[in-house]
Short mmCIF file of N, CA and C in Angstrom, two decimals:
data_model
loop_
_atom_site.label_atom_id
_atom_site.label_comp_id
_atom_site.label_asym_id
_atom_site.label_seq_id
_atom_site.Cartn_x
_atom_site.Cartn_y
_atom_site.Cartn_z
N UNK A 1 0.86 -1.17 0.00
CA UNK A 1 0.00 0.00 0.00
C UNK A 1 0.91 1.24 0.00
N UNK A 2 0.30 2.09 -1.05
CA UNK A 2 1.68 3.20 -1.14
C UNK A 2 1.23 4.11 0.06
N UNK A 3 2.00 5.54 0.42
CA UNK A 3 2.09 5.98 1.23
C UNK A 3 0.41 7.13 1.21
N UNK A 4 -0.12 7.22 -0.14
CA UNK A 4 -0.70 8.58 -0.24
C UNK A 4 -2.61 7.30 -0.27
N UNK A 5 -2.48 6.37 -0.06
CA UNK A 5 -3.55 5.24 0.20
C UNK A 5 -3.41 5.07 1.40
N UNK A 6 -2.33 4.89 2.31
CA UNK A 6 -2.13 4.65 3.29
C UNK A 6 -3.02 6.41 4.31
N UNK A 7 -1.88 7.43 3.75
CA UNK A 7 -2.68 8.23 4.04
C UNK A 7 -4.49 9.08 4.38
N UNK A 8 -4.51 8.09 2.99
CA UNK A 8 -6.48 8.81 2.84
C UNK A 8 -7.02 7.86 3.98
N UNK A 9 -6.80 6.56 4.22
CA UNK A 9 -7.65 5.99 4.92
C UNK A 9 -7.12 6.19 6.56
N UNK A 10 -6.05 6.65 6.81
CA UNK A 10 -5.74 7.70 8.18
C UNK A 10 -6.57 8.70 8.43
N UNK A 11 -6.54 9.24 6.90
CA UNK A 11 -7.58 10.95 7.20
C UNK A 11 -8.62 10.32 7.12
N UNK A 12 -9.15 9.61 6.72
CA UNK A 12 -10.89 8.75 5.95
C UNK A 12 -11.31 8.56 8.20
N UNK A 13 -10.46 7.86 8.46
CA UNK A 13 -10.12 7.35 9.59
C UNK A 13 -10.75 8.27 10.86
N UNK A 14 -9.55 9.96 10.71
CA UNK A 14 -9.72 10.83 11.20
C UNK A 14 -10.67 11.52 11.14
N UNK A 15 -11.48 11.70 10.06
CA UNK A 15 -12.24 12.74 9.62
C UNK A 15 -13.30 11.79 10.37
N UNK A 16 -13.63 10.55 10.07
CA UNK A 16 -15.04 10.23 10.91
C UNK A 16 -15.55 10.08 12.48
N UNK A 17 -14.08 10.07 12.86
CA UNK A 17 -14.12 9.82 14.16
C UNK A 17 -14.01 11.60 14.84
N UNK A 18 -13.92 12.37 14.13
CA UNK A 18 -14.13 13.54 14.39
C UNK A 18 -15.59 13.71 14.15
N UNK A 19 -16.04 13.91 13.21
CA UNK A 19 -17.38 13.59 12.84
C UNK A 19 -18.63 13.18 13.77
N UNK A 20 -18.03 11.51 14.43
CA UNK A 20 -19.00 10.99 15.54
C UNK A 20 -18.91 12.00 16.54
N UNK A 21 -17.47 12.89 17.06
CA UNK A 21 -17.46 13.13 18.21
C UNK A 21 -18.16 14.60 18.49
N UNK A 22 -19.04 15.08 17.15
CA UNK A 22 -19.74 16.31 16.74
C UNK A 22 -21.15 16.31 16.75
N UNK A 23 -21.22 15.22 16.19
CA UNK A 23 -22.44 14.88 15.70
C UNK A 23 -23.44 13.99 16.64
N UNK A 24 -24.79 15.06 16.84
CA UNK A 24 -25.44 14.26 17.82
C UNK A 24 -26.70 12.94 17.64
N UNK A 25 -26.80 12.36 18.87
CA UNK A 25 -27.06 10.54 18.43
C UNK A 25 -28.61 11.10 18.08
N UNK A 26 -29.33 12.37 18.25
CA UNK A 26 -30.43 12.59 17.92
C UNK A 26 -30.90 12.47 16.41
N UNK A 27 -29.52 12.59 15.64
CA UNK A 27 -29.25 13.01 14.07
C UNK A 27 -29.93 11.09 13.38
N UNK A 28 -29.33 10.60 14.74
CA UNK A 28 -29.46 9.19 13.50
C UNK A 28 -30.25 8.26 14.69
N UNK A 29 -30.89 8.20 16.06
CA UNK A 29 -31.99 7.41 16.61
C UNK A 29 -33.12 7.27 15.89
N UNK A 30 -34.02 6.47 15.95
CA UNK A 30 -35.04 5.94 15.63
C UNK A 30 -36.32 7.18 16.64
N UNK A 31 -36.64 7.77 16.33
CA UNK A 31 -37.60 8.61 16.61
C UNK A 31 -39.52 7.89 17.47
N UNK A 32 -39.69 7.69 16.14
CA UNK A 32 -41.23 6.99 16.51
C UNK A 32 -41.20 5.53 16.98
N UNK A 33 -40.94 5.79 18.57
CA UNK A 33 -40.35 4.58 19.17
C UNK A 33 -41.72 3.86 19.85
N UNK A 34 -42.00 2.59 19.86
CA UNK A 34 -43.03 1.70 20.00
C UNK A 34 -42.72 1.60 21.68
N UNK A 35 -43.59 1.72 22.82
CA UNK A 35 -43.15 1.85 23.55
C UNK A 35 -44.06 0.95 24.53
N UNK A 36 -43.79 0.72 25.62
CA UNK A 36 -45.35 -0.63 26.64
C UNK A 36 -45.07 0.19 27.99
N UNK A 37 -46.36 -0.48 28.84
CA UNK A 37 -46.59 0.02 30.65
C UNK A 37 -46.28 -0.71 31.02
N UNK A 38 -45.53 -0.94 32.18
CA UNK A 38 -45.04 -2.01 33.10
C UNK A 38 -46.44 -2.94 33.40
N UNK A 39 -47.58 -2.48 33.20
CA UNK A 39 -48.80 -3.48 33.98
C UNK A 39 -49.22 -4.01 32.15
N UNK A 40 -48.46 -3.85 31.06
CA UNK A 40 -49.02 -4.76 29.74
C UNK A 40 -48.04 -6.26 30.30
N UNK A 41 -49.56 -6.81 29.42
CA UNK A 41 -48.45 -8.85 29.52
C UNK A 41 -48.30 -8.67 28.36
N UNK A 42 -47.26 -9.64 28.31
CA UNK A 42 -46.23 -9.78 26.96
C UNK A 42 -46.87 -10.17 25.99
N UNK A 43 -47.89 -10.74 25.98
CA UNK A 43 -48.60 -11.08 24.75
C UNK A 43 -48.91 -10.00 23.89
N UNK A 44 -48.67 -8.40 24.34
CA UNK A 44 -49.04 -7.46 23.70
C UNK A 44 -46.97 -6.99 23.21
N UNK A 45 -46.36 -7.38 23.94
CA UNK A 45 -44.98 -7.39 23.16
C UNK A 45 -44.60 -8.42 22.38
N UNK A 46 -45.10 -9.83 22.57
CA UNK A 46 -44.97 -10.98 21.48
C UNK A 46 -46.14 -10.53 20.30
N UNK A 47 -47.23 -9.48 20.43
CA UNK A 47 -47.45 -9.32 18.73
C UNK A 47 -46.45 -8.21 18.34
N UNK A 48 -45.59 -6.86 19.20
CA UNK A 48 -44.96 -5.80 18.90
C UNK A 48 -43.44 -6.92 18.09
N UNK A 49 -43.04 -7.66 18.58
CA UNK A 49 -42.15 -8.37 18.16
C UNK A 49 -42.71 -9.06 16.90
N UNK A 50 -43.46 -9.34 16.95
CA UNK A 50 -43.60 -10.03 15.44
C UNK A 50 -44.04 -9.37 13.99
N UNK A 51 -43.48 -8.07 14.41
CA UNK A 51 -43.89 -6.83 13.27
C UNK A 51 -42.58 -7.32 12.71
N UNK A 52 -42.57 -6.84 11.45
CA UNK A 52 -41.47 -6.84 10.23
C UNK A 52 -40.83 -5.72 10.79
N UNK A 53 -39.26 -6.21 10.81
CA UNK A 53 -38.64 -4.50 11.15
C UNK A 53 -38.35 -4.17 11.99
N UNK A 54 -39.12 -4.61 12.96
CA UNK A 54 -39.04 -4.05 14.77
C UNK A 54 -37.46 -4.52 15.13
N UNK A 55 -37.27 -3.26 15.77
CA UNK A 55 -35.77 -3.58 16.31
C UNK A 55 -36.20 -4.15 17.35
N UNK A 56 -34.82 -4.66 17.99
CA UNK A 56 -35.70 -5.65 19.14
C UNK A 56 -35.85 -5.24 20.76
N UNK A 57 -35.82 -3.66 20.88
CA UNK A 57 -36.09 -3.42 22.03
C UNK A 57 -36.76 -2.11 22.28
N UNK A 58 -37.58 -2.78 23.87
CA UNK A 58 -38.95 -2.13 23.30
C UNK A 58 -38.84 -1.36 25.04
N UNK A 59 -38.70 0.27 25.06
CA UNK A 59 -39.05 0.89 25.94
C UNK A 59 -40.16 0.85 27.14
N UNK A 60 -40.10 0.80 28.01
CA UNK A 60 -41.62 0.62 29.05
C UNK A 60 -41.49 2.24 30.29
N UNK A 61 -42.39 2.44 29.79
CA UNK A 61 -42.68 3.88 30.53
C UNK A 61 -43.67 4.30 31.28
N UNK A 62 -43.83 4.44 32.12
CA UNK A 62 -44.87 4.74 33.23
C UNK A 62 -44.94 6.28 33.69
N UNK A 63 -46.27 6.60 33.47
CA UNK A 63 -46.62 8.44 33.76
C UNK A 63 -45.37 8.93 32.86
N UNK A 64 -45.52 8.22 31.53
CA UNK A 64 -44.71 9.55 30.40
C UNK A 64 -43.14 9.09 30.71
N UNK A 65 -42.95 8.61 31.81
CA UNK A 65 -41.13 8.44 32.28
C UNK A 65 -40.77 7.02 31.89
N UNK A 66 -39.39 6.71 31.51
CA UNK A 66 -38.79 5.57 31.71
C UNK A 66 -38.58 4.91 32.56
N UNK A 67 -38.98 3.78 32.90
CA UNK A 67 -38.37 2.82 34.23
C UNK A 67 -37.86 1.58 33.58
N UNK A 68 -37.46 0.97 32.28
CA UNK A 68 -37.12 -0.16 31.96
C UNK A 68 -36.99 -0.35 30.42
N UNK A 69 -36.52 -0.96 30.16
CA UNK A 69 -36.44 -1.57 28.96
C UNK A 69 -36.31 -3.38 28.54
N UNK A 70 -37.10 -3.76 27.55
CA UNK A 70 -37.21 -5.23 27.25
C UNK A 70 -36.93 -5.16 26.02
N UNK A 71 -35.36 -5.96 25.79
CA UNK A 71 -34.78 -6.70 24.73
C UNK A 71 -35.55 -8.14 24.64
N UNK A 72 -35.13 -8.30 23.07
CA UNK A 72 -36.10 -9.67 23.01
C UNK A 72 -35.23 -10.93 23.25
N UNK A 73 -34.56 -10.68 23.86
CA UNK A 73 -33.49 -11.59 24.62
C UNK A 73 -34.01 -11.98 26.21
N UNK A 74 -34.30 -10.63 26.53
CA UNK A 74 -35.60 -10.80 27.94
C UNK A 74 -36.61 -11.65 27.74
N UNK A 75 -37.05 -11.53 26.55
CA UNK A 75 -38.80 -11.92 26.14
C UNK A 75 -38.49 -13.55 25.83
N UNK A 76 -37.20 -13.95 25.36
CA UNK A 76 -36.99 -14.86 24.85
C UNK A 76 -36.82 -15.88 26.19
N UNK A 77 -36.57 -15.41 27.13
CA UNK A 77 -35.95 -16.16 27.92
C UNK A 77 -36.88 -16.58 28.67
N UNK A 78 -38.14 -15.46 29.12
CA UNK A 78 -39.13 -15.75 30.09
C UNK A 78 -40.14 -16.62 29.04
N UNK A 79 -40.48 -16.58 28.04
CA UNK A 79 -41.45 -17.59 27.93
C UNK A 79 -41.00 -18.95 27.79
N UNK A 80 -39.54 -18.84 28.09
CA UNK A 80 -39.03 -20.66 28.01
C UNK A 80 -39.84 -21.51 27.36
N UNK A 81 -39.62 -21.54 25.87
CA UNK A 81 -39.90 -22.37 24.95
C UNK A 81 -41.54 -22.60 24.86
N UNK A 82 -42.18 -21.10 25.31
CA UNK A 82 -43.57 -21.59 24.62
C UNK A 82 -43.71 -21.21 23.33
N UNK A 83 -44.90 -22.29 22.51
CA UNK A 83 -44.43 -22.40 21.40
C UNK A 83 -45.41 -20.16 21.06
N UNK A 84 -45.67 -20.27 19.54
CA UNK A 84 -46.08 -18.86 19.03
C UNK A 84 -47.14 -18.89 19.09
N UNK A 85 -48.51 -19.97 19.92
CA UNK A 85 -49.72 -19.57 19.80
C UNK A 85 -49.86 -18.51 20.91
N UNK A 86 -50.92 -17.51 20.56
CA UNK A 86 -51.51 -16.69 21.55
C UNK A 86 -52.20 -17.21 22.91
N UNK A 87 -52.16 -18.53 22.66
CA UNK A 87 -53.01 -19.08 24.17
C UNK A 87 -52.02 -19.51 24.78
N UNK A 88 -50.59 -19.85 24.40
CA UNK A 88 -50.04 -20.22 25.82
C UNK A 88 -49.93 -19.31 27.38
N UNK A 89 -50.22 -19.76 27.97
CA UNK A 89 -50.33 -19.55 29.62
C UNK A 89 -49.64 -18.30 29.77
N UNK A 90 -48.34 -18.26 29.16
CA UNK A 90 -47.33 -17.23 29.84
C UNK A 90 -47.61 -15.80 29.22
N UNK A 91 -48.12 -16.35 28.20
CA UNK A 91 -48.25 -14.77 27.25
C UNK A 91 -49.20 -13.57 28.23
N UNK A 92 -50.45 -14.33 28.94
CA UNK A 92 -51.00 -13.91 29.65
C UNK A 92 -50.99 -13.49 30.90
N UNK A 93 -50.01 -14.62 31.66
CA UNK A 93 -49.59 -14.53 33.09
C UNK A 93 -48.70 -13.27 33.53
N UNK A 94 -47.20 -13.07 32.42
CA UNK A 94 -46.49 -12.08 32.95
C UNK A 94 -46.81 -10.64 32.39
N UNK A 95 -46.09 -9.87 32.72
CA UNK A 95 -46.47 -8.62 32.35
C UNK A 95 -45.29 -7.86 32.00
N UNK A 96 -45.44 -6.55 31.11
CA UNK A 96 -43.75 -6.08 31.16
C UNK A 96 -42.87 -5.54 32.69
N UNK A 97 -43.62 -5.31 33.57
CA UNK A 97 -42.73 -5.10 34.92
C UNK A 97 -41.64 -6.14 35.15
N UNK A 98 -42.53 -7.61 34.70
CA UNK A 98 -42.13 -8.42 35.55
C UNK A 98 -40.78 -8.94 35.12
N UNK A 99 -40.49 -8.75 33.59
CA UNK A 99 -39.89 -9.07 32.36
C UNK A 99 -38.59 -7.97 32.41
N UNK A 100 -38.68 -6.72 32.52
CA UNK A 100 -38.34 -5.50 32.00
C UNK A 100 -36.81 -4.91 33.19
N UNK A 101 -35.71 -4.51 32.27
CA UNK A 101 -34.48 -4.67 33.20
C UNK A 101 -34.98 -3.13 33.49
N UNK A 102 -34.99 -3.26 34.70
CA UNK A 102 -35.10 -1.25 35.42
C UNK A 102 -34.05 -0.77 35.21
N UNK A 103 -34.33 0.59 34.74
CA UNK A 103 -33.18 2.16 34.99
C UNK A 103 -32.28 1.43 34.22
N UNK A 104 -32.63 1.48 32.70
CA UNK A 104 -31.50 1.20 31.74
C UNK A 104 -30.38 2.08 31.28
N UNK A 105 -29.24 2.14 31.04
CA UNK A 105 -28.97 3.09 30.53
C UNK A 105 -29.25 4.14 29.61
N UNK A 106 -29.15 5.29 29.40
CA UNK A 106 -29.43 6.43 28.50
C UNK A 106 -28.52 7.13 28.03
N UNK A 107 -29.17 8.15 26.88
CA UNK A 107 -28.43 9.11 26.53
C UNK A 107 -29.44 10.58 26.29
N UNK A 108 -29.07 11.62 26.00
CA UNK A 108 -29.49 12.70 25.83
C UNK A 108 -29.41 12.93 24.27
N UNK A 109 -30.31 13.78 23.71
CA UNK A 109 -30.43 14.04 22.85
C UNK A 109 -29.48 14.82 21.97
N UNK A 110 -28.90 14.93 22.90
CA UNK A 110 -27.61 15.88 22.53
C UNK A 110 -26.33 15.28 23.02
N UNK A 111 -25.96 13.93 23.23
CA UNK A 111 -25.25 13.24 23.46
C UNK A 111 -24.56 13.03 21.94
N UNK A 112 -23.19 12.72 21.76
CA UNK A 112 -23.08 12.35 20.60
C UNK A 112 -22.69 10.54 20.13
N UNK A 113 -22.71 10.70 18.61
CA UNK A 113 -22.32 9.33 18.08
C UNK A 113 -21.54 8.81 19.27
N UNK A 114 -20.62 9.38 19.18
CA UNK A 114 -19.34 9.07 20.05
C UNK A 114 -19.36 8.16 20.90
N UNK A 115 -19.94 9.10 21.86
CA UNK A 115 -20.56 8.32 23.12
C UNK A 115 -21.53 7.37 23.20
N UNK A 116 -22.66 7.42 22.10
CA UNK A 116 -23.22 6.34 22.53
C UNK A 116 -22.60 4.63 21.61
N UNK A 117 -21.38 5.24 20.67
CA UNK A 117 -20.73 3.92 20.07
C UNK A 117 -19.84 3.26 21.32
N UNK A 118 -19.31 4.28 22.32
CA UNK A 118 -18.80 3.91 23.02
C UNK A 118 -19.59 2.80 23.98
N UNK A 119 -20.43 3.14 24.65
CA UNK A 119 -21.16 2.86 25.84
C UNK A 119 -21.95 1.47 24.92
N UNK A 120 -21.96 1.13 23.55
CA UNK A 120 -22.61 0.26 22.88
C UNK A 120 -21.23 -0.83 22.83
N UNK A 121 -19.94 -0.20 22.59
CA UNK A 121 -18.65 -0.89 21.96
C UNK A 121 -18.53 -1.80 23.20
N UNK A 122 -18.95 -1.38 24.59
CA UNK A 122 -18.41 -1.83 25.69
C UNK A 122 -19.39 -3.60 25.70
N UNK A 123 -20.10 -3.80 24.94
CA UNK A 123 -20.77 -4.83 24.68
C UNK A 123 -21.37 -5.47 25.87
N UNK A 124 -22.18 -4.81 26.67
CA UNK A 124 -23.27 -4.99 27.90
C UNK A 124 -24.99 -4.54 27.33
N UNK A 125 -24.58 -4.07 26.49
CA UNK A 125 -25.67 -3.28 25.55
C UNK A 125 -25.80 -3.16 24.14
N UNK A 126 -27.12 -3.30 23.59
CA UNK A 126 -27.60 -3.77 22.76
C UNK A 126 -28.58 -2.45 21.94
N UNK A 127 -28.92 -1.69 22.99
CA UNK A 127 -29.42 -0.41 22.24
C UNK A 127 -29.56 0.55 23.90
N UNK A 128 -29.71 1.98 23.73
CA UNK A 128 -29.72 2.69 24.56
C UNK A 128 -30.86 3.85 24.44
N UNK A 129 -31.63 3.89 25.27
CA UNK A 129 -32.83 4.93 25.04
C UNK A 129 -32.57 6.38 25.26
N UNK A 130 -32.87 7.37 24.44
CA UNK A 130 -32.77 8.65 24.43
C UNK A 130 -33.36 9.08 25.00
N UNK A 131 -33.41 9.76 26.13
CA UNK A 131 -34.17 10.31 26.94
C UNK A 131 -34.18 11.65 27.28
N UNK A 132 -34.94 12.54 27.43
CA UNK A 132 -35.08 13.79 27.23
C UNK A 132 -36.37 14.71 28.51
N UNK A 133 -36.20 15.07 29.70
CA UNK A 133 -37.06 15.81 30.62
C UNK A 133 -37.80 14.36 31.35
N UNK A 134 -37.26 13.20 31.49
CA UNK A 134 -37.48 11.83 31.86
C UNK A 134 -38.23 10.97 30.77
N UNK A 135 -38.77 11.91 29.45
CA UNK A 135 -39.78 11.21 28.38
C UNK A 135 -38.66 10.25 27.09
N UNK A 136 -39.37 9.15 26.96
CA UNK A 136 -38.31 8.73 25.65
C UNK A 136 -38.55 9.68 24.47
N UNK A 137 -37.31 10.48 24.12
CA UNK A 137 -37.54 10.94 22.37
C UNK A 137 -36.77 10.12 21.21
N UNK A 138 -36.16 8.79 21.85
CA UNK A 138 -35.89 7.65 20.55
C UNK A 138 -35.03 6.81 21.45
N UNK A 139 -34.30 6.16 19.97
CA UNK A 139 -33.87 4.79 20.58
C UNK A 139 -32.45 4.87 19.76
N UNK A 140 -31.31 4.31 19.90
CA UNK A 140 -30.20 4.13 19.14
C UNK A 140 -29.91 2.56 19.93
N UNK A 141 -29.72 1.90 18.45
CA UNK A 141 -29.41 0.47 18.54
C UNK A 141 -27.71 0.71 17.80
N UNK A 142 -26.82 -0.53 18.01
CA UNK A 142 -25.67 -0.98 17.61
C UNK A 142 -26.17 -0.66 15.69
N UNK A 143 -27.10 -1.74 15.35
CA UNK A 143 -27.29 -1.20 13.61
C UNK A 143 -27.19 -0.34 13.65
N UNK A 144 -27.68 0.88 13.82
CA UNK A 144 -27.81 2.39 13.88
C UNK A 144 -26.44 3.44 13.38
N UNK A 145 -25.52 2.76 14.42
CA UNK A 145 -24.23 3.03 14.53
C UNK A 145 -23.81 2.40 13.51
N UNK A 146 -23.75 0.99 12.88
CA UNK A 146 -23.07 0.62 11.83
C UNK A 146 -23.66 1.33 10.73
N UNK A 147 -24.68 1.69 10.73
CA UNK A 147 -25.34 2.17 9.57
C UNK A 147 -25.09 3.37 9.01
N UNK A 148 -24.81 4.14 10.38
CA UNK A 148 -23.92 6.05 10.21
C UNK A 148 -22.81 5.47 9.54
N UNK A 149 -22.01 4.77 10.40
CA UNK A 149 -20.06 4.81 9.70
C UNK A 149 -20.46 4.25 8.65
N UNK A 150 -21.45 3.33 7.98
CA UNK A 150 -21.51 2.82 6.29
C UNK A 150 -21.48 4.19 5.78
N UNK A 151 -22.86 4.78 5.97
CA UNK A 151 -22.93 5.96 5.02
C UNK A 151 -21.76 6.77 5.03
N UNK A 152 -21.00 7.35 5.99
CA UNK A 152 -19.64 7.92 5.85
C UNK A 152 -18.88 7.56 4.94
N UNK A 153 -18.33 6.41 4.35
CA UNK A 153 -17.30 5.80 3.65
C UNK A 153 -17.25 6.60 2.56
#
């Protein structure tokens, strides 16, 4: 690799990681975020999950505020292998409280790429809710982030 190839993808390099550290995570979250009450049963997040598209984590907010969030890694785990009809037992029994990890991490709307690639890179987390006066105003998942640095290239 000659020196002036070597170069562009240093600056290619530089320039984006300057970029993330400007640019806020409001620019590229998911906005019109699908959201549940700690007192819904999951049967109303096992149909939100079975939408085309749906990223897989789903905010739970009580009086307008955040108290939790359910990845479908949560959802996956508590119905322990019931099968996809709507009548199994569990769909009905639990609820999102019961399911739902409290006081997830966040970010601000004015937080940048940066930070939330960081706090995602650290791999404990899977997406992080934007939060704004205690109300969700979106969501930034890991895709999200791969999807900014694609378009950069």
């Amino acid at each position: 690799m000659g020196f002036y190839s070597l170069f562009g993808i240093v600056l290619n390099e530089t320039f984006k990681a300057a970029f993330m550290k400007n640019t806020p995570i409001a620019s590229i979250m998911t906005k019109d975020v699908v959201c549940v009450s700690p007192d819904q049963k999951i049967i109303d997040i096992k149909h939100i999950y079975e939408k085309k598209d749906f990223h897989h984590h789903i905010p739970v907010i009580e009086a307008g505020n955040l108290v939790g969030i359910i990845s479908l890694v949560d959802f996956m785990y508590q119905i322990q292998g019931a099968s996809l009809d709507d009548s199994e037992a569990v769909y009905t029994k639990l609820s999102a409280g019961d399911i739902m990890t409290s006081n997830p991490v966040t970010l601000g709307p004015e937080s940048t790429i940066e930070e939330a690639a960081k706090i995602l890179a650290s791999g404990r987390y899977r997406a992080l809710p934007i939060v704004e006066n205690k109300a969700v105003a979106g969501i930034v998942t890991t895709a999200d982030i791969i999807r900014y640095l694609m378009r950069q290239e």
